[in-house]
Tab-separated table of C-alpha atoms in Angstrom:
chain	number	residue	atom	x	y	z
L	960	MET	CA	14.123	-78.950	12.572
L	961	THR	CA	12.396	-76.468	14.245
L	962	LYS	CA	12.736	-78.032	17.627
L	963	VAL	CA	16.483	-78.482	17.088
L	964	PHE	CA	16.668	-74.978	16.408
L	965	ASN	CA	14.655	-73.735	19.528
L	966	HIS	CA	16.771	-76.158	21.143
L	967	GLN	CA	20.038	-74.492	20.114
L	968	GLY	CA	18.608	-71.188	20.797
L	969	LYS	CA	18.195	-71.980	24.368
L	970	VAL	CA	21.226	-73.319	24.793
L	971	ALA	CA	22.819	-70.181	23.101
L	972	LEU	CA	20.514	-67.847	25.328
L	973	TYR	CA	21.382	-70.282	28.442
L	974	ASN	CA	24.963	-69.783	28.039
L	975	LYS	CA	24.574	-66.257	27.566
L	976	LEU	CA	23.001	-66.105	30.863
L	977	VAL	CA	25.185	-68.134	32.280
L	978	HIS	CA	27.903	-66.148	30.981
L	979	SER	CA	26.346	-63.092	32.138
L	980	ALA	CA	25.880	-64.724	35.696
L	981	GLU	CA	29.183	-65.782	35.839
L	982	ASN	CA	30.072	-62.209	35.224
L	983	GLU	CA	27.924	-60.513	37.422
L	984	LYS	CA	29.118	-63.420	39.907
L	985	ASN	CA	32.545	-62.397	39.440
L	986	LYS	CA	31.646	-58.780	39.783
L	987	LEU	CA	29.841	-59.462	42.935
L	988	GLN	CA	32.737	-60.926	44.250
L	989	ILE	CA	34.918	-58.229	43.457
L	990	LYS	CA	32.502	-55.916	45.408
L	991	ILE	CA	32.515	-58.572	48.175
L	992	ASN	CA	36.437	-58.542	48.436
L	993	GLU	CA	36.210	-54.944	48.230
L	994	MET	CA	33.452	-54.885	51.142
L	995	ASP	CA	35.631	-57.505	53.084
L	996	THR	CA	38.804	-55.400	52.386
L	997	ILE	CA	37.266	-52.397	53.714
L	998	LEU	CA	35.615	-54.209	56.522
L	999	LYS	CA	39.065	-55.438	57.270
L	1000	LYS	CA	40.250	-51.909	57.388
L	1001	ILE	CA	37.465	-50.515	59.275
L	1002	ASN	CA	37.955	-53.566	61.739
L	1003	ASN	CA	41.670	-52.991	61.941
L	1004	CYS	CA	40.842	-49.006	62.564
L	1005	LEU	CA	38.490	-49.917	65.382
L	1006	ALA	CA	41.189	-52.318	66.666
L	1007	GLU	CA	43.779	-49.444	66.698
L	1008	VAL	CA	41.089	-46.713	68.112
L	1009	GLU	CA	40.259	-49.449	70.730
L	1010	THR	CA	43.837	-50.049	71.675
L	1011	GLU	CA	44.875	-46.254	71.465
L	1012	THR	CA	41.461	-45.530	73.669
L	1013	LYS	CA	43.029	-48.391	76.248
L	1014	ASN	CA	46.192	-46.718	75.803
L	1015	LEU	CA	44.939	-43.464	76.494
L	1016	GLU	CA	42.628	-44.690	79.705
L	1017	ASN	CA	45.926	-46.270	80.837
L	1018	GLU	CA	47.845	-43.321	80.421
L	1019	GLU	CA	45.438	-41.092	82.126
L	1020	LYS	CA	45.196	-43.976	85.097
L	1021	ASN	CA	48.761	-43.922	85.222
L	1022	ASP	CA	49.018	-40.209	85.023
L	1023	ALA	CA	46.546	-40.226	87.520
L	1024	MET	CA	47.894	-42.645	89.577
L	1025	GLU	CA	51.654	-40.963	89.446
L	1026	GLU	CA	50.013	-37.716	90.453
L	1027	TRP	CA	48.291	-39.349	93.073
L	1028	ASP	CA	51.928	-41.081	94.113
L	1029	SER	CA	53.519	-37.877	93.893
L	1030	GLU	CA	50.928	-36.151	96.117
L	1031	MET	CA	51.033	-39.080	98.664
L	1032	ARG	CA	54.774	-38.811	98.883
L	1033	ASP	CA	54.648	-35.183	99.136
L	1034	ALA	CA	52.016	-35.765	102.030
L	1035	GLU	CA	54.464	-38.438	103.517
L	1036	LYS	CA	57.430	-35.962	103.072
L	1037	GLU	CA	55.090	-32.966	104.841
L	1038	LEU	CA	53.977	-35.539	107.757
L	1039	GLU	CA	57.446	-36.962	108.433
L	1040	GLN	CA	58.646	-33.274	108.394
L	1041	LEU	CA	55.710	-32.345	110.745
L	1042	LYS	CA	56.742	-35.367	112.893
L	1043	THR	CA	60.371	-34.087	113.143
L	1044	GLU	CA	59.211	-30.782	113.773
L	1045	GLU	CA	56.942	-32.162	116.691
L	1046	GLU	CA	59.877	-34.403	118.073
L	1047	GLU	CA	62.157	-31.277	117.763
L	1048	LEU	CA	59.034	-28.935	119.652
L	1049	GLN	CA	58.959	-31.906	122.282
L	1050	ARG	CA	62.761	-31.844	122.722
L	1051	LYS	CA	63.008	-28.333	123.167
L	1052	PHE	CA	60.007	-28.512	125.599
L	1053	LEU	CA	61.707	-31.193	127.689
L	1054	GLU	CA	65.130	-28.937	127.417
L	1055	VAL	CA	62.820	-25.786	129.011
L	1056	GLU	CA	61.073	-28.159	131.515
L	1057	THR	CA	64.648	-29.220	132.432
L	1058	GLN	CA	65.743	-25.757	132.416
L	1059	LYS	CA	62.893	-24.522	134.294
L	1060	THR	CA	63.466	-27.497	137.226
L	1061	GLN	CA	67.205	-26.527	137.498
L	1062	THR	CA	66.407	-22.552	137.370
L	1063	LEU	CA	63.898	-23.467	140.151
L	1064	ALA	CA	66.477	-25.663	141.854
L	1065	GLN	CA	69.078	-22.393	141.424
L	1066	ILE	CA	66.307	-20.175	142.684
L	1067	GLU	CA	66.000	-22.019	145.707
L	1068	PHE	CA	69.817	-22.547	146.310
L	1069	ILE	CA	70.543	-19.082	146.022
L	1070	LYS	CA	67.532	-18.227	148.296
L	1071	GLU	CA	69.328	-21.108	150.976
L	1072	GLN	CA	72.710	-19.505	150.322
L	1073	THR	CA	71.088	-16.001	150.634
L	1074	THR	CA	69.572	-17.060	154.180
L	1075	LYS	CA	72.782	-18.523	155.347
L	1076	THR	CA	74.955	-15.355	153.984
L	1077	GLU	CA	72.402	-12.910	155.855
L	1078	GLU	CA	73.067	-15.043	159.076
L	1079	LEU	CA	76.653	-15.027	158.466
L	1080	LEU	CA	76.365	-11.315	158.074
L	1081	ASP	CA	74.328	-10.841	161.235
L	1082	GLN	CA	77.096	-13.066	163.161
L	1083	LEU	CA	79.922	-11.075	161.819
L	1084	SER	CA	77.713	-7.829	162.820
L	1085	LEU	CA	78.090	-9.257	166.179
L	1086	SER	CA	81.709	-8.905	166.288
L	1087	GLU	CA	82.666	-8.141	170.103
L	1088	TRP	CA	86.253	-7.717	169.787
L	1089	ASP	CA	88.734	-4.999	169.058
L	1090	VAL	CA	91.898	-5.550	167.690
L	1091	ILE	CA	94.943	-3.716	170.093
L	1092	GLU	CA	97.917	-5.074	168.077
L	1093	TRP	CA	98.676	-7.604	165.555
L	1094	SER	CA	102.516	-8.456	164.757
L	1095	ASP	CA	104.641	-11.284	163.832
L	1096	ASP	CA	105.311	-12.351	167.475
L	1097	GLN	CA	101.625	-11.624	168.858
L	1098	ALA	CA	97.980	-10.473	168.511
L	1099	VAL	CA	96.302	-8.747	171.328
L	1100	PHE	CA	92.030	-8.357	171.455
L	1101	THR	CA	89.866	-6.914	173.746
L	1102	PHE	CA	86.227	-7.680	174.524
L	1103	VAL	CA	82.897	-6.334	176.619
L	1104	TYR	CA	84.100	-2.379	176.749
L	1105	ASP	CA	88.120	-3.241	176.868
L	1106	SER	CA	87.252	-5.429	180.177
L	1107	ILE	CA	88.522	-8.755	178.732
L	1108	GLU	CA	92.135	-8.974	177.070
L	1109	LEU	CA	92.935	-11.886	175.000
L	1110	ILE	CA	96.625	-12.725	173.851
L	1111	ILE	CA	98.036	-14.833	171.213
L	1112	THR	CA	101.804	-15.481	171.002
L	1113	PHE	CA	102.804	-16.557	167.620
L	1114	GLY	CA	105.590	-18.775	166.885
L	1115	GLU	CA	107.310	-20.146	163.627
L	1116	PRO	CA	105.893	-19.786	160.212
L	1117	LEU	CA	104.251	-22.992	158.724
L	1118	VAL	CA	105.488	-23.944	155.365
L	1119	GLY	CA	102.824	-23.892	152.365
L	1120	LEU	CA	100.039	-22.136	154.331
L	1121	PRO	CA	99.336	-18.667	153.931
L	1122	PHE	CA	97.285	-16.061	155.924
L	1123	LEU	CA	96.917	-12.478	155.053
L	1124	ASP	CA	99.415	-12.792	152.559
L	1125	LYS	CA	102.080	-13.632	154.648
L	1126	ALA	CA	103.070	-17.178	155.612
L	1127	CYS	CA	100.678	-18.693	158.618
L	1128	ARG	CA	102.397	-18.941	161.597
L	1129	LYS	CA	101.779	-21.514	164.282
L	1130	ILE	CA	100.111	-20.526	167.636
L	1131	ASN	CA	102.215	-20.735	170.923
L	1132	ALA	CA	100.146	-19.786	173.794
L	1133	LEU	CA	96.458	-18.554	174.176
L	1134	SER	CA	95.547	-16.245	177.234
L	1135	PHE	CA	92.877	-14.223	178.949
L	1136	GLN	CA	92.779	-12.032	181.528
L	1137	SER	CA	89.964	-9.817	182.982
L	1138	LEU	CA	90.629	-5.869	183.054
L	1139	LEU	CA	87.465	-5.209	185.046
L	1140	ASP	CA	87.779	-3.414	188.312
L	1141	GLU	CA	85.422	-6.114	190.243
L	1142	ASP	CA	85.351	-3.353	193.180
L	1143	LYS	CA	83.511	-0.701	191.255
L	1144	ALA	CA	81.706	-2.743	188.584
L	1145	PRO	CA	78.042	-3.293	188.853
L	1146	PRO	CA	76.850	-6.740	190.147
L	1147	SER	CA	75.380	-7.420	186.324
L	1148	SER	CA	78.832	-6.736	184.938
L	1149	LEU	CA	80.209	-9.209	187.373
L	1150	LEU	CA	78.312	-11.969	186.129
L	1151	VAL	CA	78.648	-11.429	182.494
L	1152	HIS	CA	82.397	-11.771	182.997
L	1153	LYS	CA	82.345	-14.896	185.121
L	1154	LEU	CA	79.583	-16.390	182.635
L	1155	ILE	CA	82.310	-15.514	179.947
L	1156	PHE	CA	84.983	-16.985	181.570
L	1157	GLN	CA	82.982	-20.267	182.561
L	1158	TYR	CA	82.614	-20.641	178.887
L	1159	ILE	CA	86.392	-19.881	178.136
L	1160	GLU	CA	87.098	-22.492	180.740
L	1161	GLU	CA	84.643	-25.188	178.904
L	1162	GLN	CA	86.879	-24.350	175.659
L	1163	GLU	CA	89.972	-25.749	176.943
L	1164	SER	CA	90.083	-27.691	173.862
L	1165	TRP	CA	90.689	-24.015	171.786
L	1166	LYS	CA	94.411	-24.503	172.698
L	1167	LYS	CA	94.537	-27.880	170.990
L	1168	LYS	CA	92.389	-26.865	167.725
L	1169	CYS	CA	93.534	-23.498	167.307
L	1170	THR	CA	97.100	-23.889	166.625
L	1171	ALA	CA	97.676	-21.585	163.831
L	1172	GLN	CA	97.020	-18.252	162.713
L	1173	HIS	CA	94.256	-18.827	160.232
L	1174	GLN	CA	92.142	-20.713	162.937
L	1175	VAL	CA	91.641	-17.243	164.686
L	1176	PRO	CA	88.873	-15.826	163.236
L	1177	GLN	CA	86.903	-18.714	163.534
L	1178	MET	CA	87.854	-18.766	167.329
L	1179	LEU	CA	86.892	-14.980	167.590
L	1180	GLN	CA	83.235	-15.336	166.093
L	1181	GLU	CA	82.607	-18.233	168.433
L	1182	LEU	CA	83.635	-16.081	171.151
L	1183	SER	CA	81.938	-12.949	169.858
L	1184	LEU	CA	78.540	-14.548	169.868
L	1185	VAL	CA	79.017	-15.653	173.594
L	1186	VAL	CA	79.883	-12.750	174.610
L	1187	ASN	CA	77.445	-10.591	172.844
L	1188	HIS	CA	74.552	-12.809	174.473
L	1189	CYS	CA	76.300	-12.516	177.700
L	1190	ARG	CA	76.701	-8.477	177.546
L	1191	LEU	CA	73.014	-8.497	176.607
L	1192	LEU	CA	72.144	-10.601	179.540
L	1193	GLY	CA	73.891	-8.025	181.484
L	1194	GLU	CA	71.915	-4.977	179.850
L	1195	GLU	CA	68.528	-7.175	180.362
L	1196	ILE	CA	69.217	-6.728	184.276
L	1197	GLU	CA	70.114	-3.518	184.255
L	1198	PHE	CA	66.913	-2.812	182.529
L	1199	LEU	CA	64.720	-4.725	185.135
L	1200	LYS	CA	66.484	-3.037	187.879
L	1201	ARG	CA	64.764	0.046	186.466
L	1202	TRP	CA	61.830	-1.199	185.095
L	1203	GLY	CA	61.002	-3.956	187.146
L	1204	PRO	CA	58.228	-2.669	189.032
L	1205	ASN	CA	56.142	-2.291	185.995
L	1206	TYR	CA	55.581	-6.301	185.908
L	1207	SER	CA	55.554	-6.931	189.727
L	1208	LEU	CA	59.324	-7.302	189.923
L	1209	MET	CA	60.186	-5.626	193.332
L	1210	HIS	CA	63.632	-6.543	193.301
L	1211	ILE	CA	66.508	-8.320	191.468
L	1212	ASN	CA	69.393	-9.280	193.030
L	1213	VAL	CA	72.782	-10.661	191.641
L	1214	ASN	CA	74.412	-13.662	193.502
L	1215	ASN	CA	77.879	-14.709	191.728
L	1216	THR	CA	75.896	-16.555	188.800
L	1217	GLU	CA	72.357	-16.667	190.188
L	1218	LEU	CA	69.832	-14.150	189.668
L	1219	ARG	CA	67.081	-13.676	192.219
L	1220	LEU	CA	63.832	-12.262	191.420
L	1221	LEU	CA	61.097	-11.041	194.079
L	1222	PHE	CA	57.789	-10.912	192.497
L	1223	SER	CA	54.752	-9.309	194.217
L	1224	SER	CA	51.389	-8.294	193.850
L	1225	CYS	CA	48.532	-7.307	196.158
L	1226	ALA	CA	46.018	-7.651	193.626
L	1227	ALA	CA	47.133	-11.349	192.928
L	1228	PHE	CA	47.671	-11.980	196.787
L	1229	ALA	CA	51.010	-13.136	195.920
L	1230	LYS	CA	55.086	-12.860	196.801
L	1231	PHE	CA	57.535	-15.487	195.568
L	1232	GLU	CA	61.255	-15.212	194.857
L	1233	ILE	CA	62.636	-16.971	191.636
L	1234	THR	CA	66.383	-17.967	191.630
L	1235	LEU	CA	67.657	-18.469	187.989
L	1236	SER	CA	70.913	-19.702	187.072
L	1237	PRO	CA	72.044	-18.722	183.464
L	1238	SER	CA	75.081	-20.221	181.802
L	1239	ALA	CA	77.358	-19.039	179.247
L	1240	HIS	CA	75.016	-20.769	176.601
L	1241	TYR	CA	72.214	-18.149	177.362
L	1242	PRO	CA	69.640	-17.930	175.848
L	1243	LEU	CA	70.056	-20.868	173.834
L	1244	VAL	CA	68.955	-23.330	176.670
L	1245	PRO	CA	66.038	-22.722	179.516
L	1246	LEU	CA	66.997	-20.983	182.535
L	1247	PRO	CA	67.084	-23.614	185.519
L	1248	PHE	CA	64.935	-22.399	188.782
L	1249	THR	CA	63.812	-22.865	192.065
L	1250	ILE	CA	61.134	-21.035	193.675
L	1251	HIS	CA	60.425	-19.997	197.326
L	1252	ASN	CA	56.776	-18.688	198.521
L	1253	HIS	CA	55.993	-16.076	200.873
L	1254	ILE	CA	52.674	-15.357	200.293
L	1255	GLY	CA	50.323	-17.655	197.835
L	1256	LYS	CA	50.733	-21.048	196.622
L	1257	THR	CA	52.568	-20.377	193.469
L	1258	GLY	CA	54.126	-23.911	192.840
L	1259	HIS	CA	57.406	-24.994	190.561
L	1260	ASP	CA	55.045	-26.544	188.145
L	1261	GLU	CA	53.300	-23.399	187.715
L	1262	ILE	CA	56.427	-21.272	186.844
L	1263	ALA	CA	57.956	-24.145	184.739
L	1264	ALA	CA	54.596	-24.208	182.327
L	1265	ILE	CA	54.935	-20.276	182.014
L	1266	ILE	CA	58.633	-19.972	181.179
L	1267	SER	CA	58.169	-22.942	178.640
L	1268	LYS	CA	56.238	-20.436	176.740
L	1269	VAL	CA	58.919	-18.143	176.025
L	1270	PRO	CA	60.910	-18.782	173.020
L	1271	LEU	CA	64.829	-19.439	173.531
L	1272	GLU	CA	65.801	-16.033	171.795
L	1273	GLU	CA	67.056	-12.523	172.198
L	1274	ASN	CA	65.447	-10.670	175.456
L	1275	TYR	CA	64.682	-14.318	176.873
L	1276	LEU	CA	65.067	-13.279	180.752
L	1277	LYS	CA	62.939	-9.733	180.070
L	1278	ASN	CA	60.138	-12.155	178.419
L	1279	VAL	CA	60.213	-14.273	181.279
L	1280	VAL	CA	59.382	-11.720	183.446
L	1281	LYS	CA	56.693	-10.115	181.299
L	1282	GLN	CA	55.027	-13.790	180.955
L	1283	ILE	CA	55.106	-14.491	184.784
L	1284	TYR	CA	53.784	-10.841	185.417
L	1285	GLN	CA	51.068	-12.047	182.406
L	1286	ASP	CA	50.057	-15.100	183.441
L	1287	LEU	CA	50.407	-14.835	187.689
L	1288	LEU	CA	50.300	-11.390	188.369
L	1289	LYS	CA	48.560	-8.779	186.186
L	1290	ASP	CA	44.794	-7.455	187.237
């Protein structure tokens, strides 16, 4: 019996222990569940934190990229602006270079025009004519101290061609005549007249090409240039007649359109005569000449070489005489 009671006591005790263990197990399970819940919450929080962290990192990256992109866009805009400004500056530079080239060309053109104008003014200053009469019927001009007269006879007006605020008239006739007293005139003046009329005879085409009033100024200018050169030749001859001995020129003789120059020098032991044949184109062409020796052996080639040194310009005859004296006759 005792064993039975003991056994029942053990069973009751064991049941209590089992029941107590189950209670403890249930409590422990509850705590485990609670801990699982807490851990899940913690995991959820951690996940949320990680997600938020990633979001924040992405936002920072995005912000940084956006800021970088913005800065790059600004830099690109500035670069484009700089390129545009550079292109504009380059264009302006090319424009300045073009303007510079054009300005230099204009300056050169102005210089050329100035030179031509000065030459024209110089030519105009050589006007050797005086107007004696100008009417609807005729014009009268004189040259070389009123010793040559030009009479131009006018005809009917030409339609549509003005001249001096009037209708330009046709030219019917041109005539030159000498008013020089040949018996009293010095030989140099006779030479000047002969050369001028020689030129006038050469220009018979004037009567064909000078057919209207508006062509008269050009004709007068051309004639004035020749008259000026011939008149200055006459003055050179008179100068050499007076001062020739200073250059061993002992005598100068005018025969028709020839000049005979007699040179003599004891120091050079030479005496020779040179005959020059000037034309109406003096001094624009070299002077043809012949030489005749009286003393010494001065040759044609020697004189030709000396004359070739003298430039074809004003005072050509005087310079020829001076050059001959300098190269052959001076001590």
